[in-house]
mmCIF file of C-alpha atoms in Angstrom:
data_model
loop_
_atom_site.group_PDB
_atom_site.id
_atom_site.type_symbol
_atom_site.label_atom_id
_atom_site.label_comp_id
_atom_site.label_asym_id
_atom_site.label_seq_id
_atom_site.Cartn_x
_atom_site.Cartn_y
_atom_site.Cartn_z
ATOM 1 C CA MET A 1 136.102 58.119 151.675
ATOM 2 C CA GLY A 2 139.020 58.479 149.274
ATOM 3 C CA ILE A 3 139.847 60.684 146.348
ATOM 4 C CA ARG A 4 139.390 57.762 143.946
ATOM 5 C CA GLU A 5 135.775 57.312 145.028
ATOM 6 C CA ASP A 6 135.197 61.061 144.623
ATOM 7 C CA ILE A 7 136.511 60.945 141.064
ATOM 8 C CA LYS A 8 134.442 57.847 140.287
ATOM 9 C CA THR A 9 131.333 59.667 141.545
ATOM 10 C CA VAL A 10 131.996 62.539 139.149
ATOM 11 C CA PHE A 11 132.228 60.184 136.173
ATOM 12 C CA GLU A 12 128.988 58.472 137.221
ATOM 13 C CA LYS A 13 126.997 61.672 137.654
ATOM 14 C CA ASP A 14 128.413 64.021 135.019
ATOM 15 C CA PRO A 15 128.526 62.879 131.364
ATOM 16 C CA ALA A 16 130.734 65.884 130.569
ATOM 17 C CA ALA A 17 133.674 64.443 132.521
ATOM 18 C CA ARG A 18 136.333 63.175 130.102
ATOM 19 C CA SER A 19 139.522 62.493 132.034
ATOM 20 C CA THR A 20 140.826 62.123 135.571
ATOM 21 C CA LEU A 21 143.120 65.122 135.117
ATOM 22 C CA GLU A 22 140.157 67.268 134.043
ATOM 23 C CA VAL A 23 138.147 66.172 137.084
ATOM 24 C CA LEU A 24 141.050 66.876 139.454
ATOM 25 C CA CYS A 25 141.729 70.357 138.075
ATOM 26 C CA CYS A 26 138.409 71.696 136.758
ATOM 27 C CA TYR A 27 135.610 70.646 139.128
ATOM 28 C CA PRO A 28 135.001 73.309 141.810
ATOM 29 C CA GLY A 29 132.269 71.192 143.397
ATOM 30 C CA LEU A 30 134.839 68.498 144.096
ATOM 31 C CA HIS A 31 137.357 71.027 145.433
ATOM 32 C CA ALA A 32 134.709 72.507 147.730
ATOM 33 C CA ILE A 33 133.896 69.090 149.203
ATOM 34 C CA TRP A 34 137.575 68.329 149.827
ATOM 35 C CA MET A 35 138.138 71.659 151.553
ATOM 36 C CA HIS A 36 134.941 71.176 153.548
ATOM 37 C CA ARG A 37 136.292 67.908 154.948
ATOM 38 C CA ILE A 38 139.300 69.774 156.260
ATOM 39 C CA ALA A 39 137.134 72.586 157.657
ATOM 40 C CA HIS A 40 134.679 70.120 159.226
ATOM 41 C CA SER A 41 137.535 68.230 160.897
ATOM 42 C CA LEU A 42 138.812 71.501 162.391
ATOM 43 C CA TRP A 43 135.277 72.385 163.504
ATOM 44 C CA ASN A 44 134.894 69.085 165.335
ATOM 45 C CA LYS A 45 138.160 69.837 167.177
ATOM 46 C CA ASP A 46 136.709 73.179 168.329
ATOM 47 C CA LEU A 47 139.125 75.107 166.119
ATOM 48 C CA PHE A 48 136.275 77.304 164.982
ATOM 49 C CA PHE A 49 138.270 80.217 163.583
ATOM 50 C CA LEU A 50 140.543 78.001 161.463
ATOM 51 C CA ALA A 51 137.486 76.060 160.285
ATOM 52 C CA ARG A 52 135.667 79.239 159.233
ATOM 53 C CA LEU A 53 138.813 80.587 157.572
ATOM 54 C CA THR A 54 139.188 77.389 155.544
ATOM 55 C CA SER A 55 135.523 77.582 154.575
ATOM 56 C CA HIS A 56 135.966 81.223 153.571
ATOM 57 C CA LEU A 57 138.964 80.419 151.369
ATOM 58 C CA SER A 58 136.996 77.598 149.776
ATOM 59 C CA ARG A 59 134.178 80.002 148.966
ATOM 60 C CA ALA A 60 136.609 82.466 147.375
ATOM 61 C CA LEU A 61 138.191 79.735 145.240
ATOM 62 C CA THR A 62 135.096 77.745 144.213
ATOM 63 C CA GLY A 63 132.062 80.037 144.593
ATOM 64 C CA ILE A 64 130.532 77.417 146.904
ATOM 65 C CA GLU A 65 129.830 78.217 150.556
ATOM 66 C CA ILE A 66 129.612 75.266 152.922
ATOM 67 C CA HIS A 67 129.584 76.021 156.625
ATOM 68 C CA PRO A 68 132.195 73.872 158.406
ATOM 69 C CA GLY A 69 129.514 72.646 160.807
ATOM 70 C CA ALA A 70 127.447 71.100 158.006
ATOM 71 C CA LYS A 71 127.539 67.321 157.627
ATOM 72 C CA LEU A 72 128.046 65.832 154.144
ATOM 73 C CA GLY A 73 127.701 62.125 153.400
ATOM 74 C CA ASN A 74 129.624 59.945 150.993
ATOM 75 C CA ARG A 75 129.587 60.421 147.218
ATOM 76 C CA VAL A 76 127.885 63.810 147.385
ATOM 77 C CA PHE A 77 128.361 65.596 144.052
ATOM 78 C CA ILE A 78 127.963 69.341 143.509
ATOM 79 C CA ASP A 79 127.632 69.862 139.745
ATOM 80 C CA HIS A 80 128.957 73.220 138.496
ATOM 81 C CA GLY A 81 128.320 74.517 141.996
ATOM 82 C CA SER A 82 128.400 78.280 141.592
ATOM 83 C CA GLY A 83 126.158 79.913 144.197
ATOM 84 C CA VAL A 84 125.567 76.808 146.311
ATOM 85 C CA VAL A 85 125.093 77.645 150.015
ATOM 86 C CA ILE A 86 124.874 74.982 152.738
ATOM 87 C CA GLY A 87 124.144 76.159 156.283
ATOM 88 C CA GLU A 88 125.668 75.191 159.621
ATOM 89 C CA THR A 89 123.161 72.572 160.807
ATOM 90 C CA ALA A 90 122.402 71.130 157.362
ATOM 91 C CA GLU A 91 122.836 67.383 156.909
ATOM 92 C CA VAL A 92 123.333 65.866 153.474
ATOM 93 C CA GLY A 93 123.162 62.086 153.039
ATOM 94 C CA ASP A 94 124.982 59.745 150.699
ATOM 95 C CA ASP A 95 124.804 59.909 146.882
ATOM 96 C CA VAL A 96 123.042 63.287 146.841
ATOM 97 C CA LEU A 97 123.253 65.301 143.616
ATOM 98 C CA ILE A 98 123.272 69.098 143.995
ATOM 99 C CA TYR A 99 123.164 71.510 141.051
ATOM 100 C CA MET A 100 124.239 75.152 140.917
ATOM 101 C CA GLY A 101 122.461 77.814 142.952
ATOM 102 C CA VAL A 102 121.019 75.429 145.552
ATOM 103 C CA VAL A 103 120.522 76.916 149.024
ATOM 104 C CA LEU A 104 120.071 74.848 152.178
ATOM 105 C CA GLY A 105 119.069 77.720 154.430
ATOM 106 C CA GLY A 106 117.801 78.320 157.936
ATOM 107 C CA THR A 107 114.677 80.110 159.136
ATOM 108 C CA ALA A 108 115.443 80.665 162.826
ATOM 109 C CA LEU A 109 117.861 82.794 164.848
ATOM 110 C CA GLU A 110 118.180 80.397 167.803
ATOM 111 C CA LYS A 111 121.239 78.168 168.108
ATOM 112 C CA LYS A 112 119.494 74.913 167.276
ATOM 113 C CA LYS A 113 118.793 72.677 164.299
ATOM 114 C CA ARG A 114 117.551 75.208 161.732
ATOM 115 C CA HIS A 115 118.724 73.867 158.362
ATOM 116 C CA PRO A 116 117.393 71.013 156.191
ATOM 117 C CA THR A 117 118.248 67.336 156.249
ATOM 118 C CA ILE A 118 118.712 65.841 152.782
ATOM 119 C CA GLU A 119 118.460 62.065 152.812
ATOM 120 C CA ASN A 120 120.296 59.595 150.568
ATOM 121 C CA ASN A 121 119.938 59.686 146.757
ATOM 122 C CA ALA A 122 118.041 62.978 146.674
ATOM 123 C CA VAL A 123 118.396 65.344 143.692
ATOM 124 C CA LEU A 124 118.250 69.132 144.114
ATOM 125 C CA GLY A 125 117.694 70.999 140.831
ATOM 126 C CA SER A 126 119.358 74.263 139.847
ATOM 127 C CA GLY A 127 118.298 77.230 141.965
ATOM 128 C CA ALA A 128 116.294 75.126 144.417
ATOM 129 C CA ILE A 129 115.940 76.664 147.881
ATOM 130 C CA VAL A 130 115.258 74.404 150.867
ATOM 131 C CA LEU A 131 114.490 76.330 154.052
ATOM 132 C CA GLY A 132 114.193 75.334 157.683
ATOM 133 C CA PRO A 133 114.693 72.146 159.717
ATOM 134 C CA ILE A 134 112.738 70.030 157.261
ATOM 135 C CA THR A 135 113.588 66.718 155.627
ATOM 136 C CA VAL A 136 113.874 65.932 151.931
ATOM 137 C CA GLY A 137 113.231 62.197 151.883
ATOM 138 C CA ARG A 138 115.321 59.417 150.422
ATOM 139 C CA GLY A 139 115.324 59.486 146.616
ATOM 140 C CA ALA A 140 113.210 62.661 146.452
ATOM 141 C CA LYS A 141 113.676 65.209 143.668
ATOM 142 C CA VAL A 142 113.326 68.982 143.882
ATOM 143 C CA GLY A 143 112.659 70.793 140.586
ATOM 144 C CA ALA A 144 114.764 73.731 139.442
ATOM 145 C CA GLY A 145 113.824 77.058 141.026
ATOM 146 C CA SER A 146 111.544 75.484 143.623
ATOM 147 C CA VAL A 147 111.257 76.827 147.174
ATOM 148 C CA VAL A 148 110.769 73.986 149.641
ATOM 149 C CA VAL A 149 109.369 74.954 153.059
ATOM 150 C CA ARG A 150 107.744 71.635 154.018
ATOM 151 C CA SER A 151 109.217 68.173 154.352
ATOM 152 C CA VAL A 152 109.254 66.088 151.173
ATOM 153 C CA PRO A 153 108.242 62.394 151.359
ATOM 154 C CA PRO A 154 110.685 59.751 150.117
ATOM 155 C CA GLU A 155 110.733 59.213 146.328
ATOM 156 C CA ALA A 156 108.442 62.216 145.730
ATOM 157 C CA THR A 157 109.029 65.007 143.204
ATOM 158 C CA VAL A 158 108.234 68.592 144.172
ATOM 159 C CA VAL A 159 108.067 71.740 142.031
ATOM 160 C CA GLY A 160 106.940 75.333 142.348
ATOM 161 C CA VAL A 161 106.949 78.246 144.782
ATOM 162 C CA PRO A 162 106.174 77.089 147.382
ATOM 163 C CA ALA A 163 107.038 73.564 146.283
ATOM 164 C CA ARG A 164 104.188 71.095 145.963
ATOM 165 C CA ILE A 165 104.251 67.379 145.284
ATOM 166 C CA ALA A 166 104.015 66.908 141.533
ATOM 167 C CA GLY A 167 104.593 63.205 141.116
ATOM 168 C CA THR A 168 106.171 59.991 142.280
ATOM 169 C CA PRO A 169 108.462 57.686 140.294
ATOM 170 C CA GLN A 170 106.827 55.087 138.067
ATOM 171 C CA SER A 171 109.239 52.349 139.088
ATOM 172 C CA SER A 172 111.153 51.296 142.157
ATOM 173 C CA VAL A 173 114.477 51.752 140.380
ATOM 174 C CA PRO A 174 116.232 54.899 141.695
ATOM 175 C CA SER A 175 116.994 57.501 139.053
ATOM 176 C CA GLU A 176 119.081 60.650 139.276
ATOM 177 C CA GLN A 177 117.529 62.113 136.161
ATOM 178 C CA LEU A 178 114.986 64.873 136.646
ATOM 179 C CA ASP A 179 113.093 65.514 133.390
ATOM 180 C CA HIS A 180 111.682 68.983 134.025
ATOM 181 C CA ASN A 181 109.769 68.955 130.733
ATOM 182 C CA LYS A 182 107.754 65.965 131.948
ATOM 183 C CA LEU A 183 106.883 67.297 135.400
ATOM 184 C CA PRO A 184 103.148 67.844 135.933
ATOM 185 C CA ASP A 185 101.923 71.210 137.159
ATOM 186 C CA PRO A 186 99.831 70.627 140.313
ATOM 187 C CA VAL A 187 98.297 74.118 140.211
ATOM 188 C CA LEU A 188 97.286 73.727 136.559
ATOM 189 C CA THR A 189 95.757 70.344 137.357
ATOM 190 C CA VAL A 190 93.586 71.855 140.084
ATOM 191 C CA ILE A 191 92.499 74.710 137.804
ATOM 192 C CA SER A 192 91.522 72.248 135.074
ATOM 193 C CA GLN A 193 89.450 70.261 137.593
ATOM 194 C CA VAL A 194 87.681 73.440 138.720
ATOM 195 C CA LEU A 195 86.949 74.392 135.099
ATOM 196 C CA ASP A 196 85.663 70.895 134.401
ATOM 197 C CA ARG A 197 83.372 71.051 137.424
ATOM 198 C CA MET A 198 82.141 74.506 136.441
ATOM 199 C CA SER A 199 81.432 73.300 132.897
ATOM 200 C CA ARG A 200 79.371 70.371 134.175
ATOM 201 C CA LEU A 201 77.372 72.621 136.503
ATOM 202 C CA GLU A 202 76.661 75.039 133.644
ATOM 203 C CA GLU A 203 75.394 72.176 131.483
ATOM 204 C CA ARG A 204 73.089 70.979 134.264
ATOM 205 C CA PHE A 205 71.803 74.509 134.758
ATOM 206 C CA GLN A 206 71.171 74.954 131.022
ATOM 207 C CA ALA A 207 69.377 71.587 130.867
ATOM 208 C CA HIS A 208 67.192 72.648 133.782
ATOM 209 C CA GLU A 209 66.378 75.929 132.033
ATOM 210 C CA LYS A 210 65.381 74.121 128.846
ATOM 211 C CA ALA A 211 63.201 71.671 130.760
ATOM 212 C CA SER A 212 61.369 74.495 132.539
ATOM 213 C CA THR A 213 60.731 76.484 129.352
ATOM 214 C CA THR A 214 57.773 75.713 127.102
ATOM 215 C CA PRO A 215 59.223 74.582 123.772
ATOM 216 C CA VAL A 216 58.258 76.418 120.587
ATOM 217 C CA PRO A 217 56.981 74.109 117.830
ATOM 218 C CA LEU A 218 59.526 73.777 115.038
ATOM 219 C CA SER A 219 56.816 74.518 112.472
ATOM 220 C CA PHE A 220 56.932 78.167 113.544
ATOM 221 C CA ILE A 221 60.665 78.406 113.115
ATOM 222 C CA GLY A 222 62.181 78.918 109.669
ATOM 223 C CA SER A 223 64.877 76.428 108.771
ATOM 224 C CA GLU A 224 67.161 79.307 107.850
ATOM 225 C CA SER A 225 67.141 80.497 111.499
ATOM 226 C CA LEU A 226 68.548 77.206 112.825
ATOM 227 C CA PRO A 227 72.355 77.355 113.228
ATOM 228 C CA LYS A 228 74.419 74.816 111.353
ATOM 229 C CA LYS A 229 76.047 72.110 113.407
ATOM 230 C CA ASP A 230 79.581 73.305 112.732
ATOM 231 C CA GLU A 231 78.613 76.799 113.903
ATOM 232 C CA GLN A 232 77.038 75.287 117.002
ATOM 233 C CA ILE A 233 80.238 73.360 117.659
ATOM 234 C CA TYR A 234 82.464 76.422 117.356
ATOM 235 C CA SER A 235 80.124 78.313 119.642
ATOM 236 C CA LEU A 236 80.188 75.570 122.286
ATOM 237 C CA LEU A 237 83.968 75.189 122.077
ATOM 238 C CA LYS A 238 84.336 78.798 123.204
ATOM 239 C CA ASP A 239 83.404 77.459 126.641
ATOM 240 C CA VAL A 240 86.548 75.285 126.718
ATOM 241 C CA ILE A 241 89.129 77.407 128.530
ATOM 242 C CA ASP A 242 92.876 76.787 128.527
ATOM 243 C CA PRO A 243 93.743 76.753 132.270
ATOM 244 C CA ALA A 244 97.263 78.041 131.591
ATOM 245 C CA VAL A 245 96.182 81.375 130.087
ATOM 246 C CA GLY A 246 92.459 81.691 130.809
ATOM 247 C CA VAL A 247 91.496 82.074 127.120
ATOM 248 C CA ASP A 248 89.177 79.768 125.178
ATOM 249 C CA ILE A 249 90.609 77.389 122.586
ATOM 250 C CA ILE A 250 88.833 79.142 119.698
ATOM 251 C CA ASN A 251 90.469 82.498 120.350
ATOM 252 C CA LEU A 252 93.797 80.764 120.944
ATOM 253 C CA GLY A 253 93.562 79.167 117.522
ATOM 254 C CA PHE A 254 93.805 75.621 118.855
ATOM 255 C CA VAL A 255 90.843 74.430 116.760
ATOM 256 C CA LYS A 256 92.103 74.010 113.224
ATOM 257 C CA GLU A 257 89.096 72.293 111.679
ATOM 258 C CA VAL A 258 85.710 70.802 112.533
ATOM 259 C CA ILE A 259 84.376 68.146 110.158
ATOM 260 C CA VAL A 260 80.717 67.127 110.481
ATOM 261 C CA ASP A 261 79.736 63.882 108.729
ATOM 262 C CA GLY A 262 76.166 63.137 109.685
ATOM 263 C CA LYS A 263 76.235 61.845 113.247
ATOM 264 C CA ASN A 264 80.043 61.818 113.381
ATOM 265 C CA VAL A 265 82.272 64.789 114.151
ATOM 266 C CA ASP A 266 86.057 65.145 113.850
ATOM 267 C CA VAL A 267 87.738 68.019 115.682
ATOM 268 C CA ASP A 268 91.368 68.783 114.791
ATOM 269 C CA LEU A 269 93.365 70.517 117.536
ATOM 270 C CA VAL A 270 96.810 72.072 117.154
ATOM 271 C CA LEU A 271 98.340 72.528 120.600
ATOM 272 C CA THR A 272 101.506 74.365 121.622
ATOM 273 C CA SER A 273 103.338 71.064 122.065
ATOM 274 C CA SER A 274 102.725 67.377 121.466
ATOM 275 C CA SER A 275 103.672 66.882 125.118
ATOM 276 C CA CYS A 276 101.137 69.433 126.368
ATOM 277 C CA PRO A 277 100.076 68.303 129.877
ATOM 278 C CA MET A 278 96.473 69.334 129.206
ATOM 279 C CA ILE A 279 95.851 67.144 126.138
ATOM 280 C CA GLU A 280 93.503 64.748 127.939
ATOM 281 C CA TYR A 281 91.656 67.652 129.549
ATOM 282 C CA PHE A 282 91.074 69.299 126.145
ATOM 283 C CA LYS A 283 89.955 66.002 124.572
ATOM 284 C CA THR A 284 87.436 65.338 127.347
ATOM 285 C CA GLN A 285 86.016 68.870 127.302
ATOM 286 C CA VAL A 286 85.703 68.999 123.511
ATOM 287 C CA LYS A 287 83.946 65.622 123.373
ATOM 288 C CA ARG A 288 81.493 66.587 126.105
ATOM 289 C CA LYS A 289 80.644 69.898 124.456
ATOM 290 C CA VAL A 290 80.119 68.420 120.996
ATOM 291 C CA MET A 291 78.144 65.411 122.278
ATOM 292 C CA SER A 292 75.672 67.828 123.885
ATOM 293 C CA ILE A 293 74.400 68.696 120.392
ATOM 294 C CA LYS A 294 71.347 66.699 119.451
ATOM 295 C CA GLY A 295 72.010 64.159 116.706
ATOM 296 C CA ILE A 296 75.750 63.766 117.341
ATOM 297 C CA GLU A 297 76.691 60.211 118.337
ATOM 298 C CA ASN A 298 80.447 60.010 117.854
ATOM 299 C CA VAL A 299 83.185 62.611 118.400
ATOM 300 C CA THR A 300 86.858 62.120 117.517
ATOM 301 C CA VAL A 301 89.454 64.633 118.708
ATOM 302 C CA ASN A 302 92.686 64.602 116.714
ATOM 303 C CA ILE A 303 95.891 66.207 118.023
ATOM 304 C CA LEU A 304 97.835 67.334 114.955
ATOM 305 C CA ASP A 305 101.607 67.112 114.923
ATOM 306 C CA GLU A 306 102.362 70.479 113.388
ATOM 307 C CA PRO A 307 103.513 73.930 114.561
ATOM 308 C CA TRP A 308 100.923 75.939 116.431
ATOM 309 C CA LYS A 309 100.052 79.304 114.874
ATOM 310 C CA TRP A 310 98.137 82.276 116.202
ATOM 311 C CA ASP A 311 95.650 82.301 113.351
ATOM 312 C CA ARG A 312 93.761 85.605 113.603
ATOM 313 C CA ASP A 313 91.403 84.799 110.720
ATOM 314 C CA SER A 314 90.171 81.577 112.266
ATOM 315 C CA ARG A 315 89.914 83.212 115.696
ATOM 316 C CA GLN A 316 87.613 85.906 114.399
ATOM 317 C CA ALA A 317 85.564 83.763 112.014
ATOM 318 C CA PHE A 318 83.051 82.638 114.632
ATOM 319 C CA ARG A 319 83.133 85.520 117.104
#
């Protein structure tokens, strides 16, 4: 692999690159890879001290530590690179993109394969730590700050500590872009499913209680004692919990307005972001709660495109 292909790789993977001279002089990731090739060649010739010395000088000059025994494929690009550590038995495939702070570390003290294998076209986000003799599959993506301790399937995306599978690509076209703002949260998804299940069980329990209780004729109840529908709705919506913080959407101020028009109800929600991953969860829960009120036939949940505010007045209005 020649220097020209290295420079071409930089231009393909870093939009900040402007000129060949800039790439040659100002890209420590590129310098580290070049020096590693020298160190790895010495290592393969059993010149271990010279190999380690070259690696040590490379670390001092670039801030990137690559053990001379590590194997790097073609067109590997280390972007920015500061703090990157690649262990002795690590293997990195072709066209792998590595951001700053990535660690390919070992978990054993025996002289054996103890570092990760990164297959072709993988992307390792900033601060990602991959530990042990595991494999990050072809085209897989590791989110920033994730700690990977289990093998990652090809084309999968993993996030978190420890890293869990968060999604797979929507198309077969390989992409080196990792949109962290669009990554789902697997833990939050599980929590929302548990809350949904708990809500359904509570509704079944309440329905059973009502069925086993002798109803009181309405003629003995004053009309003024019956709660209004909007008050009933606000009361029921207190059972809708935001999985991210464990607080109901009324106290969070997510419910801006409830409009009751006969059998139809409109609920306006203002969430923290229009890309909130829990939008569908909130819509489903709100509709189910409101539809449980007798006489309501249609519920529309509107997500308003406006800044979210911690509205203390509205939070306390129906406490």
